[in-house]
Tab-separated table of C-alpha atoms in Angstrom:
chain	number	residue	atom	x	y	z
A	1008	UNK	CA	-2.116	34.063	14.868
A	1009	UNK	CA	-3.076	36.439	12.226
A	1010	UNK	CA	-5.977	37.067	9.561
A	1011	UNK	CA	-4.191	34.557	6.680
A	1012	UNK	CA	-4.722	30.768	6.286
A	1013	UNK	CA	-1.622	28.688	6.637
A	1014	UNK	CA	-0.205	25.050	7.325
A	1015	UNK	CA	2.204	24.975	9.945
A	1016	UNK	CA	4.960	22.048	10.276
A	1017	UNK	CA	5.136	20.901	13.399
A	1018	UNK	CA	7.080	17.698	12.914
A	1019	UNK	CA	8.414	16.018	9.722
A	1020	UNK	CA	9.537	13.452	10.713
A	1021	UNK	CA	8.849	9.587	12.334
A	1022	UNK	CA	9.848	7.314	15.667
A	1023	UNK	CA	13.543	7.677	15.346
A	1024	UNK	CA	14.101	10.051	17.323
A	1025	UNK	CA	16.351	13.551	15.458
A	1026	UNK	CA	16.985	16.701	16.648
A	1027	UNK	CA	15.813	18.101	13.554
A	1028	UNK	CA	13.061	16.329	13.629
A	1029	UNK	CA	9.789	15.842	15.736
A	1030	UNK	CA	6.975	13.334	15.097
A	1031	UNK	CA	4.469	14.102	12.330
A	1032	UNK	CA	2.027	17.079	13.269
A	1033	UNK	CA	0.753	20.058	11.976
A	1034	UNK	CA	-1.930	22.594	12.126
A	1035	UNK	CA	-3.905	23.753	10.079
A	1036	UNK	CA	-5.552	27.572	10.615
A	1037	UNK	CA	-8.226	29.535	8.501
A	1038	UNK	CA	-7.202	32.887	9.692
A	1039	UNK	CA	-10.572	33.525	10.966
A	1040	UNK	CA	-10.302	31.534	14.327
A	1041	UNK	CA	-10.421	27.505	13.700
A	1042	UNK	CA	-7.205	26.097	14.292
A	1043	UNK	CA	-6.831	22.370	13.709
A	1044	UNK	CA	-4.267	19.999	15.136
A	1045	UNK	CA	-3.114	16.842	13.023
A	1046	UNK	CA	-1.896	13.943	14.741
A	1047	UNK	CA	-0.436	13.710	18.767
A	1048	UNK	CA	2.912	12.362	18.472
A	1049	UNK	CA	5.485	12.525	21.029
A	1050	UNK	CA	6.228	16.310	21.983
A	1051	UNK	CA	3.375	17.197	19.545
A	1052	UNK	CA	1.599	19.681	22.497
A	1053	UNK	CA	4.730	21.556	23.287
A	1054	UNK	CA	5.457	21.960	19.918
A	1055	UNK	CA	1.803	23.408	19.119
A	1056	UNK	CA	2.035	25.872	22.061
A	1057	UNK	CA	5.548	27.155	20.850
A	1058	UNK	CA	3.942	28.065	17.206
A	1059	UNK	CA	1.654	29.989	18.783
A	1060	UNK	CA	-1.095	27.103	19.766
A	1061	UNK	CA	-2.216	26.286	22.842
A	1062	UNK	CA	-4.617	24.111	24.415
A	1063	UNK	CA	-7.017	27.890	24.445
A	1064	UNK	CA	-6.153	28.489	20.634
A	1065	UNK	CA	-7.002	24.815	19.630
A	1066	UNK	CA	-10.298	24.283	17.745
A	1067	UNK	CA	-9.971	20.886	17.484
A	1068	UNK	CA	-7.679	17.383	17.425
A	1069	UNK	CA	-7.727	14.985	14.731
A	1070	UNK	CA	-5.744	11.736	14.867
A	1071	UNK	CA	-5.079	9.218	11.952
A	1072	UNK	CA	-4.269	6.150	13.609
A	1073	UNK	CA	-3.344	4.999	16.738
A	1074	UNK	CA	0.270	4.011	16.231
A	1075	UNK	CA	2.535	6.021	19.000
A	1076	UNK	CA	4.019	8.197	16.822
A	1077	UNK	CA	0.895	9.786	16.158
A	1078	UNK	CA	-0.908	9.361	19.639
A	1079	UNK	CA	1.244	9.430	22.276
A	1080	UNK	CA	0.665	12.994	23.360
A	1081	UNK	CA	-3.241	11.703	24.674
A	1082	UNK	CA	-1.179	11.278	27.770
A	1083	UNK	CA	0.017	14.843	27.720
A	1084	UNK	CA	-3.384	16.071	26.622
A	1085	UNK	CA	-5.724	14.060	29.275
A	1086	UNK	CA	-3.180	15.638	32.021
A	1087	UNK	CA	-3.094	18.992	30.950
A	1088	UNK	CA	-6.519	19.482	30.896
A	1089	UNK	CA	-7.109	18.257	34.134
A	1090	UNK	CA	-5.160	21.279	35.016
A	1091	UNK	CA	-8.189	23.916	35.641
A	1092	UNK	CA	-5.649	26.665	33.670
A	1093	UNK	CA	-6.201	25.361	30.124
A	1094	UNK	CA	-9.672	26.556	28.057
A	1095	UNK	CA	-10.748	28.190	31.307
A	1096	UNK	CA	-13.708	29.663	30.740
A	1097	UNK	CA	-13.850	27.699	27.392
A	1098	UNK	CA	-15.851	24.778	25.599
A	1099	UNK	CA	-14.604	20.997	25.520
A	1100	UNK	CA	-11.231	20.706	23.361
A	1101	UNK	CA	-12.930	18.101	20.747
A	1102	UNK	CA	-10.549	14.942	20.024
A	1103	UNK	CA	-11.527	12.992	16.677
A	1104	UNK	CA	-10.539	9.689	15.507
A	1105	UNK	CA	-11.004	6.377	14.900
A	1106	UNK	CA	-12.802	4.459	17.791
A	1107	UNK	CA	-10.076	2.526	18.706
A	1108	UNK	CA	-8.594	6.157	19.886
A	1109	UNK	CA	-11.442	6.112	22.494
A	1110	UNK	CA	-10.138	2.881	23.269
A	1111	UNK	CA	-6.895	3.628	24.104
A	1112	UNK	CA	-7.904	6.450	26.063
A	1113	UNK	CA	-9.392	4.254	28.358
A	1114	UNK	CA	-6.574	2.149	28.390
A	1115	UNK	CA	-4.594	4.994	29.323
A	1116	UNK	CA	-6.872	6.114	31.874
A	1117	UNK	CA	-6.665	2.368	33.627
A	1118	UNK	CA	-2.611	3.096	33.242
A	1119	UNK	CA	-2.430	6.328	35.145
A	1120	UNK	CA	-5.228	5.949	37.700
A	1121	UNK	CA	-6.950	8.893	38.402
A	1122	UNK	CA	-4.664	11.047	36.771
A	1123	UNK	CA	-5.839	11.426	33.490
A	1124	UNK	CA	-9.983	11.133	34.165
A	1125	UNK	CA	-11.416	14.428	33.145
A	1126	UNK	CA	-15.283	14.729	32.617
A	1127	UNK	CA	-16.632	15.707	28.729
A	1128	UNK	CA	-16.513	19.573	29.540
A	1129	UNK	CA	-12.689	19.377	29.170
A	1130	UNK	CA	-11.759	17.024	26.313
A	1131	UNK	CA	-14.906	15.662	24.148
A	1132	UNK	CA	-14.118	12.445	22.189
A	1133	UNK	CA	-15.831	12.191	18.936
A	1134	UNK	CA	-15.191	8.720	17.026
A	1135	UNK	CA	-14.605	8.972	12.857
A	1136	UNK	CA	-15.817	7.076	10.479
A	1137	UNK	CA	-15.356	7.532	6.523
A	1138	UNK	CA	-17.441	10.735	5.240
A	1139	UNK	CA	-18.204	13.913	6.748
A	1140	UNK	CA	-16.925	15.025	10.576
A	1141	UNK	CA	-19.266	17.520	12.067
A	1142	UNK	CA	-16.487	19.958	13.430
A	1143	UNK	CA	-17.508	23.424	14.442
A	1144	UNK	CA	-15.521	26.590	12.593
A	1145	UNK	CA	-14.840	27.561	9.425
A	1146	UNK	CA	-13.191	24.270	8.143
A	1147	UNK	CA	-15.194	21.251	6.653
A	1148	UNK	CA	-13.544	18.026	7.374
A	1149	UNK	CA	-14.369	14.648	5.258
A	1150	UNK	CA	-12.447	11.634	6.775
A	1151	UNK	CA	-11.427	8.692	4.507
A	1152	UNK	CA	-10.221	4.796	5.333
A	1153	UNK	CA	-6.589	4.653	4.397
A	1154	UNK	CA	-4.527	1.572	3.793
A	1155	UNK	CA	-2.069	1.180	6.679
A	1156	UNK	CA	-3.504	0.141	9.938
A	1157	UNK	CA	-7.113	-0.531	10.997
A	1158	UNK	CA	-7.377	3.019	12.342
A	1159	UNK	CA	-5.791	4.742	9.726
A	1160	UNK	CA	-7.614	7.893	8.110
A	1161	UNK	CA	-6.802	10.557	6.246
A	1162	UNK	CA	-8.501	13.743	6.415
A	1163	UNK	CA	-9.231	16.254	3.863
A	1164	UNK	CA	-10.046	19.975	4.562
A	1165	UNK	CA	-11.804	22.099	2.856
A	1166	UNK	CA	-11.378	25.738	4.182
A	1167	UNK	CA	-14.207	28.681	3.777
A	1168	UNK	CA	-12.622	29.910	0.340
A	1169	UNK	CA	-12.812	26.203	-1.140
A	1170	UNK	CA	-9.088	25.575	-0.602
A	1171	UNK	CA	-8.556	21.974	0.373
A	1172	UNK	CA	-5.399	20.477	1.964
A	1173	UNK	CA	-5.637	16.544	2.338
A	1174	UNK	CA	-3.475	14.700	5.077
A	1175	UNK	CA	-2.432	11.073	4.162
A	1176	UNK	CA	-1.143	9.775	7.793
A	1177	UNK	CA	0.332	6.623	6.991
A	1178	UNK	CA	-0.737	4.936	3.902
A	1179	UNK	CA	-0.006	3.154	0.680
A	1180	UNK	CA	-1.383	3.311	-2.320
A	1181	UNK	CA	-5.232	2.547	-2.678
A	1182	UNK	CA	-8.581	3.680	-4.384
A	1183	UNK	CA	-9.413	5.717	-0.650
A	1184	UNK	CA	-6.008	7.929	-1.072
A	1185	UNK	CA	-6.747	9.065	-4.378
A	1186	UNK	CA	-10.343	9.831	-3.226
A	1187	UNK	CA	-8.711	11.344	-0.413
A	1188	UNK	CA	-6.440	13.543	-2.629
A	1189	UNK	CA	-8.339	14.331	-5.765
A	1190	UNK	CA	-7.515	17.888	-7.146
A	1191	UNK	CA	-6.428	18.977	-3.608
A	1192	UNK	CA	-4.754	22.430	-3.659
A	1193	UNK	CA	-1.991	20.863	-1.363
A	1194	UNK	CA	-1.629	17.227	-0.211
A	1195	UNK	CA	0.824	16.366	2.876
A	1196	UNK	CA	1.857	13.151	1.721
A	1197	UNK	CA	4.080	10.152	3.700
A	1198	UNK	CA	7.285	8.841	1.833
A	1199	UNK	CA	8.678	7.322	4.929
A	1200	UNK	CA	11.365	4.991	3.223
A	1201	UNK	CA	13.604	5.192	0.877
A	1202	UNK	CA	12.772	3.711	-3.116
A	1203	UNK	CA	15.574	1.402	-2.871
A	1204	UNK	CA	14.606	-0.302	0.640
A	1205	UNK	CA	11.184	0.651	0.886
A	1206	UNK	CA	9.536	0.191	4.677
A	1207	UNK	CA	5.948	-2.234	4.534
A	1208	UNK	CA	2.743	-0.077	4.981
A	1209	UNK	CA	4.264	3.335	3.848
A	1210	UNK	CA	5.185	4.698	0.580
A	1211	UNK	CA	9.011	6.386	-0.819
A	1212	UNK	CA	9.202	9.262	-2.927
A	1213	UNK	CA	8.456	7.832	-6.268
A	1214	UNK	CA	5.460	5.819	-5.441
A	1215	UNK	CA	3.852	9.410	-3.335
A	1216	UNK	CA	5.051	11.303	-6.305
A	1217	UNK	CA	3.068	8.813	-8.580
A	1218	UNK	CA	-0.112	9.281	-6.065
A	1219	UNK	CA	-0.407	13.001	-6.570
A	1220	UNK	CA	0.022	12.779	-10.178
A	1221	UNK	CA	-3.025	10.180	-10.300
A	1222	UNK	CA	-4.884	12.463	-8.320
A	1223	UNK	CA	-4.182	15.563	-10.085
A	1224	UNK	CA	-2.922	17.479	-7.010
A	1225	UNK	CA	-1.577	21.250	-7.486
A	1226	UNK	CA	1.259	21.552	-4.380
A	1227	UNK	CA	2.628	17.835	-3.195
A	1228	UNK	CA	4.241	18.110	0.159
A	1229	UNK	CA	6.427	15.123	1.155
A	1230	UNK	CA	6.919	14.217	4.975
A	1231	UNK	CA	7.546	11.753	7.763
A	1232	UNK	CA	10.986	10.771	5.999
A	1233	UNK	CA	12.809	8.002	8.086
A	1234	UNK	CA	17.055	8.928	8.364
A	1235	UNK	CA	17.888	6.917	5.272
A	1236	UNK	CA	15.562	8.772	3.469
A	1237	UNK	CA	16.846	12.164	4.144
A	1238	UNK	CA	19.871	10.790	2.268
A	1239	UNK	CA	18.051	9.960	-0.567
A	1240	UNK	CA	17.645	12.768	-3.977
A	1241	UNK	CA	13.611	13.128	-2.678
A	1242	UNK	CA	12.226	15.716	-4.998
A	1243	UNK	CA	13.811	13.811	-8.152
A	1244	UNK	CA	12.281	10.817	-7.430
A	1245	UNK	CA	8.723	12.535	-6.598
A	1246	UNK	CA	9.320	14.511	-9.415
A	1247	UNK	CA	9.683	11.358	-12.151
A	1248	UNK	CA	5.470	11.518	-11.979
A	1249	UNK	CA	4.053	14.001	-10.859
A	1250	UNK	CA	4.936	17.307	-12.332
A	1251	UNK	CA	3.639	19.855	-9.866
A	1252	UNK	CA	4.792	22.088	-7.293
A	1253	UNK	CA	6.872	19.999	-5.008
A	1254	UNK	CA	7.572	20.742	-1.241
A	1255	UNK	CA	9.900	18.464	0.834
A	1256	UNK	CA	8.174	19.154	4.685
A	1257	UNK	CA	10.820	20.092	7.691
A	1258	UNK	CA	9.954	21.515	11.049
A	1259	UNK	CA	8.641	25.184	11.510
A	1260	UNK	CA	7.814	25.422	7.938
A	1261	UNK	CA	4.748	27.493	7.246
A	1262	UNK	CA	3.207	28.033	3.974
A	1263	UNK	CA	-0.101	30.130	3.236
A	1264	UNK	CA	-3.081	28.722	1.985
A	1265	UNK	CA	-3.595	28.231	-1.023
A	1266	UNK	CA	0.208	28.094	-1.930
């Protein structure tokens, strides 16, 4: 994909389903060959593959929770990969995430007998908690316990150069999220619902805009807007607190690192 570090936008957006708009993912690359995938939402995989990364360009999978939305490509993953085409002649495709991501694996496994059991050399499960994740490549990742659902974490990324991206996943506001997001070069940030009707367990534009200016973030990038949202004036409302650079997320976008 290219000697330059970037964030791709994969998806931007939540459940309801939009044609402008796939599930929250994204990847992350260094330019020097580690390539990381955020979250496993619904079409997530195809999406991946159609900006230019595969299952043989991935480095490595990390999830934030377990809700759907974010997960429900394991199916598509486990299958794929019991397909002998993908990573032939390659190393495991590592998955991270909370433990109850192993668990619902397995779950899925007891769903789809036989269909989705592939042995360790094909898809290696490592289970997160808070603090450092031993990922090989150029990218060090430190995971963090974020207030949404008991498998929620964000991760934040800290590429060869010392840039460092955070990713929220779901959340409201906490002690862990500004942890998560102090003086990050760019944050990817939820504002799910609107200010006026806000949704429980996720933030809107004003309280994420207040977030990154606690946490003294450079670039704020606001995503996984629900449709009422999207009708809302999103950057003014971000922009009441914090007074950074401001980037509303939508699918495709790319943007270097740092930027």
């Amino acid at each position: 994909m290219g000697d330059s570090a970037r964030l791709t936008v994969l998806g931007s957006g939540t459940a309801v389903p939009r044609a402008d708009r796939g599930t929250c993912c994204y990847v992350v690359d260094d330019g020097a060959g580690t390539a990381l995938l955020i979250d496993l939402g619904p079409g997530a995989l195809q999406r991946a593959a159609r900006a230019g990364y595969d299952l043989d360009t991935l480095s490595a999978i990390l999830v934030t929770h377990v809700h759907p939305d974010h997960s429900a490509d394991l199916v598509a993953l486990q299958f794929a990969l019991k397909n002998p085409i993908p990573r032939a002649g390659r190393g495991p495709l590592a998955l991270y995430g909370h433990h109850a991501l192993g668990l619902l694996r397995s779950r899925l496994q007891n769903a789809y007998p036989g269909w989705l059991d592939i042995g360790p050399r094909r898809l290696a499960f490592h289970p997160v908690e808070p603090g450092p994740v031993e990922i090989e490549g150029g990218i060090a990742v430190q995971a963090y316990r974020i207030a949404h659902h008991a498998s929620s974490l964000g991760y934040r990324l800290t590429l060869a150069d010392g840039t460092v991206v955070a990713f929220s996943g779901d959340a409201v506001e906490g002690g862990e999220l500004i942890d998560l997001a102090r003086d990050a070069d760019l944050l990817v940030l939820e504002a799910a619902g609107p200010d006026g009707a806000p949704i429980p367990g996720h933030l809107t534009p004003r309280r994420a805009g207040a977030v990154a200016a606690e946490a003294g973030v450079r670039h704020l990038v606001l995503t996984h807007f629900y449709p009422p949202t999207l009708d809302e004036p999103i950057e003014v409302r971000a922009r009441e607190s914090f007074e950074g650079r401001v980037t509303l997320a939508e699918d495709g976008l790319i943007l270097p690192l740092p930027g």
